[in-house]
Structure formats: C-alpha cells, structure tokens
Amino acid sequence: MFKKKYLFGLLTVLALSFLLVACGGEEETETDTGSDTEGDDTASSDIEAATWRFVTEEVSGQVQYEYAAEFAARIDEKTDGAITVEPYEYGGLGSETDQVELLQNGGVEMAVMSPGFTGGMVKEGQIFALQFLFPDSVETTQEILETSEALNTDLRERYEEYNISPLSFWTEGAMQWTSSTPLETPEDFQDFKMRTQESPLILESYRAYGAEPTAMSWSELYTALDNGTVQGQENPIFFIGDASFNEVQDYMTISNHNNYVAMTTVNTDWYNGLDDNVKDIVDETVEEMQEWVFDEQASQNEEFLETIKNDTDNPTEVVELTEEQRDAFRELAVPVRDFYRDEVSEVDGAILDKLEEEIEAAQ
Ligand code: 6CS
C-alpha cells in the first residue's frame, strides 16, 4: 500500500502547484538581510534575502530529499541566514513530470530530477537509460559524472534549451531488479511486465530483453507490484527497501545493469539572473555536495541491503548474477546504443560518442 504520508501529499497537488506558480519569480523577500553596515564585506551583507523552493522526487530519509535538506543547511550557513532553501518531499507537487514543468515555469527554483522523467522532451537525456554503459564501479561512475564534458557541457546545453540547467550529475547507486519470478537470464524477461520510468529509451531497453514494459510513477508502484499490474521494477537498493517494494516482491537480482543517475537542476532564467556572488555560492555548494551525496547513497544502499536480507517477515531471495549471466544481458543491451544514435539522438549520437570515449579513458 502506498504510504499514507505520500497519499496525503498527492491530494494537495493541484492547490499547491497553482500557488507555487502564482508565486514564481517573487522569491525575493523584503526581510532584513543583515546588511545594515555600508562597506561590510561579509557574505550576508551583500546578499538579498530570498527563499528558494527545492523539489525532490523522494521523501524524507531518502537520498534526494536528504540532499536538498543538506544543501539548504549549507546555504543558510554560507549566507548567514539571508537565503532560505525549502526542500520539498515528493508527493505534494504532483508527479515527477509535473515537477519538471514546475521547474521550467519557475514554480520552483531548484529540483533534483531523474533524466528518465524528461525523456519525452530532452531526447539526449535518455542516454542514462543505456544499460551496461557506465563502469560497474559506482565510484568510477561518479567520477565520470563529475568530470564528463559530454554531460556537463554538451548535455547541459540541450537541457538549457528547455530552461533547465543541470548543475551536477550524481549517482544514487547501482540499480537492481526486483520481481515476482526469478530474473537471471534474458529468457526470464519474455513477456515480463516491467515497470519503468517515463523514458521511451528505458522502455526500449526492456523490449530488447523481450519484456513488456509499462511506464508509471513510483507513487503507484507498490500497489501495481502488489496486485500484479506489473511483475518487477529496477531501482537502487536503498529505494527498494525504503519504499518497501521488497514486501510485495519475492526476488531481488543483483544485476548492476545500470547506475541510477540524478541531476541537481535549476531554472535557467532564475539562475542566470542571480547576482554573481550568490551564483558562486550555489556553484560551490553544488560541487561540495558531490562527495556528500556519494557517501550518503553508499551508506544507505549498504544499510538497506542488510535490512532486506534480514526481513524475515517479507523474505526476499537475493541472487547475484555471475559475469557470464550479465554478459547475456550486455549482448542485448549494447545494440540499444545504435537505436539511441539513430532514433533518439538529435545530434547523431555525438554526446554518446564523446561519453563512450570518456568512459573508456576513465577505466
Ligand atoms: O523509480 C523511481 O521512479 C524513483 N527512484 C528513485 C531512486 N528516485 C526517485 C524516482 O522517482
């Protein structure tokens, strides 16, 4: 059952969304900035009071929300309280795709966004759907996400065409499959009803295994797994455990078929309009947060693996694929890159070509 706290949030979606958009662009407040002394060169003396809304796709305790909360604490400290960042849990502001729109139209200033939910719009962003593209090492993947020019320059430009600036890319950990029947070979995926995010290329990747994928919001997923509308899903372990998907699934396959990538995004117009000193604080904090979030996802993923294994009330058979078993999936996944180049990319796969070179160099 989708937890009550999420349900309550969803009921307030419309009202809140209207309110936020109506207030968009009025984030500057008239409150005291602590800048009474002329010539005072402390950070806060130069900073106008403001409130920034930071929406996430997860709830309290989960990685994205904790990221926003930590980001808020750091901004508060760096600006001596002049700037307040308000983190929003998932559920109160609509679906993940509604949240993308909210960021674009200025209803919120900041968002943690999964590229999967922008798949119908920013075609190149679907690059993260390509399985077995990034290295198996989560650490090396994070390094690539931080340094890649293909992502931080070229892909960022594609997003900026839609008034979304990804300031950073980071991983929430390796993704695993959960299922009601064992998933160890591509044959196991024949006609398997797989839940995915709203990205045509994620759907295509599962069709390549023979599955029948269905896109849906994670807010509907527990119920859909419980009643058999879908038979399985992919996510990092912390999310599987915290959302209790293991309660309604019998198997968890340690497939490490992909890394879950999230982006720290801002409304481009808003960001470009920030004073230089404030923009510097945002950039510096986004950079600092990379190490913080890497540690956070690592400890949450580790902790929830134990929780799932030890949950005797809801037993889950945890199966780790061998390299040979993973190769069988890799063989079917690699040709999806040609599909991306030919059918998805609007720049003839140039971003993927560059990213592949960067991945090669990093390994
Ligand atoms: O599966 C999903 O849709 C959700 N998974 C994670 C790890 N974060 C938010 C996202 O919406």
PDB file of N, CA and C in Angstrom, residues 128-212:
ATOM      1  N   PHE A 128      21.122   8.029 -20.150  1.00  0.00           N
ATOM      2  CA  PHE A 128      21.305   7.288 -18.893  1.00  0.00           C
ATOM      3  C   PHE A 128      20.485   6.004 -18.845  1.00  0.00           C
ATOM      4  N   ALA A 129      19.605   5.821 -19.830  1.00  0.00           N
ATOM      5  CA  ALA A 129      18.820   4.578 -19.877  1.00  0.00           C
ATOM      6  C   ALA A 129      19.659   3.431 -20.426  1.00  0.00           C
ATOM      7  N   LEU A 130      20.785   3.762 -21.057  1.00  0.00           N
ATOM      8  CA  LEU A 130      21.579   2.717 -21.722  1.00  0.00           C
ATOM      9  C   LEU A 130      22.274   1.834 -20.690  1.00  0.00           C
ATOM     10  N   GLN A 131      21.880   0.582 -20.681  1.00  0.00           N
ATOM     11  CA  GLN A 131      22.398  -0.343 -19.661  1.00  0.00           C
ATOM     12  C   GLN A 131      23.798  -0.838 -20.032  1.00  0.00           C
ATOM     13  N   PHE A 132      24.590  -1.111 -19.028  1.00  0.00           N
ATOM     14  CA  PHE A 132      25.980  -1.591 -19.184  1.00  0.00           C
ATOM     15  C   PHE A 132      26.860  -0.561 -19.912  1.00  0.00           C
ATOM     16  N   LEU A 133      26.482   0.723 -19.852  1.00  0.00           N
ATOM     17  CA  LEU A 133      27.294   1.773 -20.476  1.00  0.00           C
ATOM     18  C   LEU A 133      28.357   2.271 -19.481  1.00  0.00           C
ATOM     19  N   PHE A 134      27.914   2.624 -18.298  1.00  0.00           N
ATOM     20  CA  PHE A 134      28.853   3.111 -17.282  1.00  0.00           C
ATOM     21  C   PHE A 134      29.599   1.928 -16.647  1.00  0.00           C
ATOM     22  N   PRO A 135      30.761   2.200 -16.045  1.00  0.00           N
ATOM     23  CA  PRO A 135      31.530   1.106 -15.426  1.00  0.00           C
ATOM     24  C   PRO A 135      30.757   0.454 -14.281  1.00  0.00           C
ATOM     25  N   ASP A 136      31.127  -0.768 -13.949  1.00  0.00           N
ATOM     26  CA  ASP A 136      30.479  -1.458 -12.828  1.00  0.00           C
ATOM     27  C   ASP A 136      30.759  -0.732 -11.507  1.00  0.00           C
ATOM     28  N   SER A 137      31.930  -0.104 -11.427  1.00  0.00           N
ATOM     29  CA  SER A 137      32.288   0.586 -10.187  1.00  0.00           C
ATOM     30  C   SER A 137      31.453   1.869 -10.042  1.00  0.00           C
ATOM     31  N   VAL A 138      30.730   1.939  -8.927  1.00  0.00           N
ATOM     32  CA  VAL A 138      29.896   3.129  -8.674  1.00  0.00           C
ATOM     33  C   VAL A 138      30.796   4.351  -8.481  1.00  0.00           C
ATOM     34  N   GLU A 139      31.962   4.119  -7.886  1.00  0.00           N
ATOM     35  CA  GLU A 139      32.910   5.202  -7.632  1.00  0.00           C
ATOM     36  C   GLU A 139      33.428   5.806  -8.954  1.00  0.00           C
ATOM     37  N   THR A 140      33.811   4.921  -9.880  1.00  0.00           N
ATOM     38  CA  THR A 140      34.303   5.420 -11.176  1.00  0.00           C
ATOM     39  C   THR A 140      33.175   6.113 -11.931  1.00  0.00           C
ATOM     40  N   THR A 141      31.982   5.563 -11.817  1.00  0.00           N
ATOM     41  CA  THR A 141      30.828   6.198 -12.472  1.00  0.00           C
ATOM     42  C   THR A 141      30.641   7.614 -11.940  1.00  0.00           C
ATOM     43  N   GLN A 142      30.739   7.758 -10.613  1.00  0.00           N
ATOM     44  CA  GLN A 142      30.571   9.091 -10.025  1.00  0.00           C
ATOM     45  C   GLN A 142      31.654  10.046 -10.549  1.00  0.00           C
ATOM     46  N   GLU A 143      32.886   9.552 -10.671  1.00  0.00           N
ATOM     47  CA  GLU A 143      33.972  10.408 -11.196  1.00  0.00           C
ATOM     48  C   GLU A 143      33.654  10.875 -12.607  1.00  0.00           C
ATOM     49  N   ILE A 144      33.138   9.947 -13.419  1.00  0.00           N
ATOM     50  CA  ILE A 144      32.789  10.308 -14.806  1.00  0.00           C
ATOM     51  C   ILE A 144      31.665  11.345 -14.810  1.00  0.00           C
ATOM     52  N   LEU A 145      30.661  11.126 -13.956  1.00  0.00           N
ATOM     53  CA  LEU A 145      29.537  12.072 -13.902  1.00  0.00           C
ATOM     54  C   LEU A 145      30.028  13.473 -13.536  1.00  0.00           C
ATOM     55  N   GLU A 146      31.042  13.525 -12.681  1.00  0.00           N
ATOM     56  CA  GLU A 146      31.551  14.829 -12.232  1.00  0.00           C
ATOM     57  C   GLU A 146      32.415  15.516 -13.282  1.00  0.00           C
ATOM     58  N   THR A 147      33.144  14.733 -14.065  1.00  0.00           N
ATOM     59  CA  THR A 147      34.142  15.353 -14.952  1.00  0.00           C
ATOM     60  C   THR A 147      33.748  15.358 -16.420  1.00  0.00           C
ATOM     61  N   SER A 148      32.753  14.615 -16.800  1.00  0.00           N
ATOM     62  CA  SER A 148      32.429  14.458 -18.220  1.00  0.00           C
ATOM     63  C   SER A 148      32.035  15.772 -18.894  1.00  0.00           C
ATOM     64  N   GLU A 149      32.719  16.070 -19.986  1.00  0.00           N
ATOM     65  CA  GLU A 149      32.356  17.247 -20.779  1.00  0.00           C
ATOM     66  C   GLU A 149      31.084  16.946 -21.582  1.00  0.00           C
ATOM     67  N   ALA A 150      30.961  15.703 -22.019  1.00  0.00           N
ATOM     68  CA  ALA A 150      29.761  15.311 -22.778  1.00  0.00           C
ATOM     69  C   ALA A 150      28.502  15.623 -21.970  1.00  0.00           C
ATOM     70  N   LEU A 151      28.572  15.369 -20.655  1.00  0.00           N
ATOM     71  CA  LEU A 151      27.390  15.583 -19.815  1.00  0.00           C
ATOM     72  C   LEU A 151      27.320  17.021 -19.306  1.00  0.00           C
ATOM     73  N   ASN A 152      28.430  17.489 -18.708  1.00  0.00           N
ATOM     74  CA  ASN A 152      28.376  18.782 -18.017  1.00  0.00           C
ATOM     75  C   ASN A 152      28.391  19.982 -18.955  1.00  0.00           C
ATOM     76  N   THR A 153      28.787  19.768 -20.207  1.00  0.00           N
ATOM     77  CA  THR A 153      28.719  20.876 -21.170  1.00  0.00           C
ATOM     78  C   THR A 153      27.677  20.574 -22.251  1.00  0.00           C
ATOM     79  N   ASP A 154      27.877  19.484 -22.984  1.00  0.00           N
ATOM     80  CA  ASP A 154      27.028  19.240 -24.161  1.00  0.00           C
ATOM     81  C   ASP A 154      25.587  18.891 -23.779  1.00  0.00           C
ATOM     82  N   LEU A 155      25.438  17.966 -22.846  1.00  0.00           N
ATOM     83  CA  LEU A 155      24.074  17.594 -22.454  1.00  0.00           C
ATOM     84  C   LEU A 155      23.404  18.754 -21.710  1.00  0.00           C
ATOM     85  N   ARG A 156      24.201  19.439 -20.885  1.00  0.00           N
ATOM     86  CA  ARG A 156      23.632  20.597 -20.165  1.00  0.00           C
ATOM     87  C   ARG A 156      23.035  21.601 -21.152  1.00  0.00           C
ATOM     88  N   GLU A 157      23.724  21.836 -22.269  1.00  0.00           N
ATOM     89  CA  GLU A 157      23.203  22.784 -23.267  1.00  0.00           C
ATOM     90  C   GLU A 157      21.852  22.335 -23.819  1.00  0.00           C
ATOM     91  N   ARG A 158      21.705  21.020 -24.005  1.00  0.00           N
ATOM     92  CA  ARG A 158      20.417  20.515 -24.527  1.00  0.00           C
ATOM     93  C   ARG A 158      19.304  20.790 -23.529  1.00  0.00           C
ATOM     94  N   TYR A 159      19.598  20.608 -22.249  1.00  0.00           N
ATOM     95  CA  TYR A 159      18.581  20.884 -21.219  1.00  0.00           C
ATOM     96  C   TYR A 159      18.258  22.376 -21.157  1.00  0.00           C
ATOM     97  N   GLU A 160      19.279  23.201 -21.385  1.00  0.00           N
ATOM     98  CA  GLU A 160      19.059  24.649 -21.250  1.00  0.00           C
ATOM     99  C   GLU A 160      18.119  25.180 -22.331  1.00  0.00           C
ATOM    100  N   GLU A 161      17.997  24.430 -23.419  1.00  0.00           N
ATOM    101  CA  GLU A 161      17.013  24.821 -24.447  1.00  0.00           C
ATOM    102  C   GLU A 161      15.594  24.762 -23.870  1.00  0.00           C
ATOM    103  N   TYR A 162      15.450  24.024 -22.760  1.00  0.00           N
ATOM    104  CA  TYR A 162      14.126  23.887 -22.123  1.00  0.00           C
ATOM    105  C   TYR A 162      14.069  24.604 -20.771  1.00  0.00           C
ATOM    106  N   ASN A 163      14.987  25.546 -20.575  1.00  0.00           N
ATOM    107  CA  ASN A 163      15.010  26.357 -19.343  1.00  0.00           C
ATOM    108  C   ASN A 163      15.334  25.541 -18.088  1.00  0.00           C
ATOM    109  N   ILE A 164      16.067  24.451 -18.297  1.00  0.00           N
ATOM    110  CA  ILE A 164      16.522  23.618 -17.171  1.00  0.00           C
ATOM    111  C   ILE A 164      18.046  23.564 -17.233  1.00  0.00           C
ATOM    112  N   SER A 165      18.723  23.962 -16.144  1.00  0.00           N
ATOM    113  CA  SER A 165      20.188  23.832 -16.121  1.00  0.00           C
ATOM    114  C   SER A 165      20.589  22.734 -15.145  1.00  0.00           C
ATOM    115  N   PRO A 166      21.122  21.619 -15.635  1.00  0.00           N
ATOM    116  CA  PRO A 166      21.671  20.630 -14.704  1.00  0.00           C
ATOM    117  C   PRO A 166      23.035  21.126 -14.224  1.00  0.00           C
ATOM    118  N   LEU A 167      23.138  21.427 -12.923  1.00  0.00           N
ATOM    119  CA  LEU A 167      24.407  21.931 -12.383  1.00  0.00           C
ATOM    120  C   LEU A 167      25.329  20.785 -12.006  1.00  0.00           C
ATOM    121  N   SER A 168      24.741  19.608 -11.761  1.00  0.00           N
ATOM    122  CA  SER A 168      25.582  18.436 -11.486  1.00  0.00           C
ATOM    123  C   SER A 168      24.803  17.153 -11.751  1.00  0.00           C
ATOM    124  N   PHE A 169      25.587  16.111 -12.016  1.00  0.00           N
ATOM    125  CA  PHE A 169      25.042  14.767 -12.205  1.00  0.00           C
ATOM    126  C   PHE A 169      25.666  13.900 -11.116  1.00  0.00           C
ATOM    127  N   TRP A 170      24.872  13.041 -10.499  1.00  0.00           N
ATOM    128  CA  TRP A 170      25.423  12.165  -9.454  1.00  0.00           C
ATOM    129  C   TRP A 170      24.636  10.875  -9.396  1.00  0.00           C
ATOM    130  N   THR A 171      25.281   9.870  -8.819  1.00  0.00           N
ATOM    131  CA  THR A 171      24.625   8.563  -8.784  1.00  0.00           C
ATOM    132  C   THR A 171      23.956   8.317  -7.434  1.00  0.00           C
ATOM    133  N   GLU A 172      22.830   7.609  -7.504  1.00  0.00           N
ATOM    134  CA  GLU A 172      22.173   7.142  -6.269  1.00  0.00           C
ATOM    135  C   GLU A 172      22.478   5.659  -6.050  1.00  0.00           C
ATOM    136  N   GLY A 173      23.413   5.148  -6.847  1.00  0.00           N
ATOM    137  CA  GLY A 173      23.838   3.766  -6.656  1.00  0.00           C
ATOM    138  C   GLY A 173      23.486   2.879  -7.838  1.00  0.00           C
ATOM    139  N   ALA A 174      24.038   1.672  -7.796  1.00  0.00           N
ATOM    140  CA  ALA A 174      23.770   0.706  -8.869  1.00  0.00           C
ATOM    141  C   ALA A 174      22.323   0.236  -8.773  1.00  0.00           C
ATOM    142  N   MET A 175      21.722  -0.015  -9.938  1.00  0.00           N
ATOM    143  CA  MET A 175      20.326  -0.474  -9.933  1.00  0.00           C
ATOM    144  C   MET A 175      20.251  -1.994  -9.968  1.00  0.00           C
ATOM    145  N   GLN A 176      19.225  -2.485  -9.287  1.00  0.00           N
ATOM    146  CA  GLN A 176      18.985  -3.932  -9.233  1.00  0.00           C
ATOM    147  C   GLN A 176      17.531  -4.171  -9.626  1.00  0.00           C
ATOM    148  N   TRP A 177      17.241  -5.411  -9.968  1.00  0.00           N
ATOM    149  CA  TRP A 177      15.858  -5.768 -10.313  1.00  0.00           C
ATOM    150  C   TRP A 177      15.179  -6.437  -9.125  1.00  0.00           C
ATOM    151  N   THR A 178      13.895  -6.123  -8.916  1.00  0.00           N
ATOM    152  CA  THR A 178      13.082  -6.944  -8.017  1.00  0.00           C
ATOM    153  C   THR A 178      11.962  -7.526  -8.863  1.00  0.00           C
ATOM    154  N   SER A 179      11.454  -8.697  -8.445  1.00  0.00           N
ATOM    155  CA  SER A 179      10.497  -9.390  -9.305  1.00  0.00           C
ATOM    156  C   SER A 179       9.673 -10.414  -8.535  1.00  0.00           C
ATOM    157  N   SER A 180       8.593 -10.835  -9.178  1.00  0.00           N
ATOM    158  CA  SER A 180       7.746 -11.872  -8.579  1.00  0.00           C
ATOM    159  C   SER A 180       8.153 -13.256  -9.066  1.00  0.00           C
ATOM    160  N   THR A 181       8.950 -13.292 -10.141  1.00  0.00           N
ATOM    161  CA  THR A 181       9.529 -14.563 -10.621  1.00  0.00           C
ATOM    162  C   THR A 181      11.030 -14.312 -10.814  1.00  0.00           C
ATOM    163  N   PRO A 182      11.868 -15.344 -10.781  1.00  0.00           N
ATOM    164  CA  PRO A 182      13.321 -15.084 -10.861  1.00  0.00           C
ATOM    165  C   PRO A 182      13.714 -14.421 -12.191  1.00  0.00           C
ATOM    166  N   LEU A 183      14.679 -13.501 -12.118  1.00  0.00           N
ATOM    167  CA  LEU A 183      15.195 -12.842 -13.330  1.00  0.00           C
ATOM    168  C   LEU A 183      16.701 -13.082 -13.389  1.00  0.00           C
ATOM    169  N   GLU A 184      17.085 -14.130 -14.111  1.00  0.00           N
ATOM    170  CA  GLU A 184      18.513 -14.448 -14.182  1.00  0.00           C
ATOM    171  C   GLU A 184      19.029 -14.531 -15.607  1.00  0.00           C
ATOM    172  N   THR A 185      18.104 -14.706 -16.563  1.00  0.00           N
ATOM    173  CA  THR A 185      18.501 -14.780 -17.974  1.00  0.00           C
ATOM    174  C   THR A 185      17.536 -13.921 -18.785  1.00  0.00           C
ATOM    175  N   PRO A 186      17.940 -13.519 -19.997  1.00  0.00           N
ATOM    176  CA  PRO A 186      17.005 -12.744 -20.827  1.00  0.00           C
ATOM    177  C   PRO A 186      15.692 -13.506 -21.064  1.00  0.00           C
ATOM    178  N   GLU A 187      15.752 -14.825 -21.093  1.00  0.00           N
ATOM    179  CA  GLU A 187      14.518 -15.611 -21.291  1.00  0.00           C
ATOM    180  C   GLU A 187      13.509 -15.328 -20.168  1.00  0.00           C
ATOM    181  N   ASP A 188      14.039 -15.070 -18.969  1.00  0.00           N
ATOM    182  CA  ASP A 188      13.142 -14.791 -17.842  1.00  0.00           C
ATOM    183  C   ASP A 188      12.337 -13.503 -18.057  1.00  0.00           C
ATOM    184  N   PHE A 189      12.823 -12.672 -18.961  1.00  0.00           N
ATOM    185  CA  PHE A 189      12.123 -11.404 -19.235  1.00  0.00           C
ATOM    186  C   PHE A 189      11.047 -11.555 -20.322  1.00  0.00           C
ATOM    187  N   GLN A 190      10.952 -12.736 -20.944  1.00  0.00           N
ATOM    188  CA  GLN A 190       9.950 -12.898 -22.013  1.00  0.00           C
ATOM    189  C   GLN A 190       8.565 -12.591 -21.463  1.00  0.00           C
ATOM    190  N   ASP A 191       7.901 -11.582 -22.067  1.00  0.00           N
ATOM    191  CA  ASP A 191       6.538 -11.166 -21.689  1.00  0.00           C
ATOM    192  C   ASP A 191       6.425 -10.715 -20.227  1.00  0.00           C
ATOM    193  N   PHE A 192       7.543 -10.429 -19.632  1.00  0.00           N
ATOM    194  CA  PHE A 192       7.559  -9.998 -18.223  1.00  0.00           C
ATOM    195  C   PHE A 192       7.076  -8.540 -18.140  1.00  0.00           C
ATOM    196  N   LYS A 193       6.141  -8.295 -17.216  1.00  0.00           N
ATOM    197  CA  LYS A 193       5.569  -6.941 -17.102  1.00  0.00           C
ATOM    198  C   LYS A 193       6.459  -6.081 -16.192  1.00  0.00           C
ATOM    199  N   MET A 194       7.245  -5.256 -16.830  1.00  0.00           N
ATOM    200  CA  MET A 194       8.283  -4.479 -16.120  1.00  0.00           C
ATOM    201  C   MET A 194       7.853  -3.025 -15.977  1.00  0.00           C
ATOM    202  N   ARG A 195       7.965  -2.499 -14.764  1.00  0.00           N
ATOM    203  CA  ARG A 195       7.690  -1.065 -14.591  1.00  0.00           C
ATOM    204  C   ARG A 195       8.950  -0.259 -14.880  1.00  0.00           C
ATOM    205  N   THR A 196       8.783   0.837 -15.618  1.00  0.00           N
ATOM    206  CA  THR A 196       9.917   1.736 -15.854  1.00  0.00           C
ATOM    207  C   THR A 196       9.478   3.179 -15.627  1.00  0.00           C
ATOM    208  N   GLN A 197      10.466   4.068 -15.642  1.00  0.00           N
ATOM    209  CA  GLN A 197      10.163   5.496 -15.645  1.00  0.00           C
ATOM    210  C   GLN A 197       9.708   5.892 -17.052  1.00  0.00           C
ATOM    211  N   GLU A 198       9.294   7.167 -17.142  1.00  0.00           N
ATOM    212  CA  GLU A 198       8.667   7.701 -18.359  1.00  0.00           C
ATOM    213  C   GLU A 198       9.707   8.062 -19.429  1.00  0.00           C
ATOM    214  N   SER A 199      10.529   7.116 -19.860  1.00  0.00           N
ATOM    215  CA  SER A 199      11.523   7.441 -20.878  1.00  0.00           C
ATOM    216  C   SER A 199      11.425   6.405 -21.983  1.00  0.00           C
ATOM    217  N   PRO A 200      11.125   6.832 -23.225  1.00  0.00           N
ATOM    218  CA  PRO A 200      10.976   5.867 -24.306  1.00  0.00           C
ATOM    219  C   PRO A 200      12.176   4.919 -24.420  1.00  0.00           C
ATOM    220  N   LEU A 201      13.369   5.418 -24.120  1.00  0.00           N
ATOM    221  CA  LEU A 201      14.540   4.543 -24.276  1.00  0.00           C
ATOM    222  C   LEU A 201      14.652   3.501 -23.152  1.00  0.00           C
ATOM    223  N   ILE A 202      14.142   3.816 -21.988  1.00  0.00           N
ATOM    224  CA  ILE A 202      14.138   2.794 -20.922  1.00  0.00           C
ATOM    225  C   ILE A 202      13.186   1.677 -21.351  1.00  0.00           C
ATOM    226  N   LEU A 203      12.046   2.069 -21.898  1.00  0.00           N
ATOM    227  CA  LEU A 203      11.081   1.059 -22.376  1.00  0.00           C
ATOM    228  C   LEU A 203      11.729   0.200 -23.462  1.00  0.00           C
ATOM    229  N   GLU A 204      12.417   0.865 -24.390  1.00  0.00           N
ATOM    230  CA  GLU A 204      13.078   0.161 -25.495  1.00  0.00           C
ATOM    231  C   GLU A 204      14.128  -0.825 -24.953  1.00  0.00           C
ATOM    232  N   SER A 205      14.851  -0.418 -23.921  1.00  0.00           N
ATOM    233  CA  SER A 205      15.895  -1.276 -23.352  1.00  0.00           C
ATOM    234  C   SER A 205      15.297  -2.570 -22.812  1.00  0.00           C
ATOM    235  N   TYR A 206      14.105  -2.484 -22.227  1.00  0.00           N
ATOM    236  CA  TYR A 206      13.472  -3.701 -21.707  1.00  0.00           C
ATOM    237  C   TYR A 206      12.799  -4.508 -22.803  1.00  0.00           C
ATOM    238  N   ARG A 207      12.348  -3.833 -23.862  1.00  0.00           N
ATOM    239  CA  ARG A 207      11.819  -4.590 -25.015  1.00  0.00           C
ATOM    240  C   ARG A 207      12.934  -5.425 -25.626  1.00  0.00           C
ATOM    241  N   ALA A 208      14.167  -4.905 -25.574  1.00  0.00           N
ATOM    242  CA  ALA A 208      15.314  -5.640 -26.127  1.00  0.00           C
ATOM    243  C   ALA A 208      15.532  -6.959 -25.389  1.00  0.00           C
ATOM    244  N   TYR A 209      15.080  -7.045 -24.137  1.00  0.00           N
ATOM    245  CA  TYR A 209      15.177  -8.305 -23.380  1.00  0.00           C
ATOM    246  C   TYR A 209      13.946  -9.191 -23.589  1.00  0.00           C
ATOM    247  N   GLY A 210      12.941  -8.655 -24.306  1.00  0.00           N
ATOM    248  CA  GLY A 210      11.713  -9.428 -24.527  1.00  0.00           C
ATOM    249  C   GLY A 210      10.601  -9.103 -23.544  1.00  0.00           C
ATOM    250  N   ALA A 211      10.833  -8.082 -22.694  1.00  0.00           N
ATOM    251  CA  ALA A 211       9.834  -7.742 -21.676  1.00  0.00           C
ATOM    252  C   ALA A 211       8.720  -6.872 -22.247  1.00  0.00           C
ATOM    253  N   GLU A 212       7.658  -6.739 -21.442  1.00  0.00           N
ATOM    254  CA  GLU A 212       6.546  -5.825 -21.771  1.00  0.00           C
ATOM    255  C   GLU A 212       6.588  -4.686 -20.768  1.00  0.00           C
TER     256      GLU A 212
END
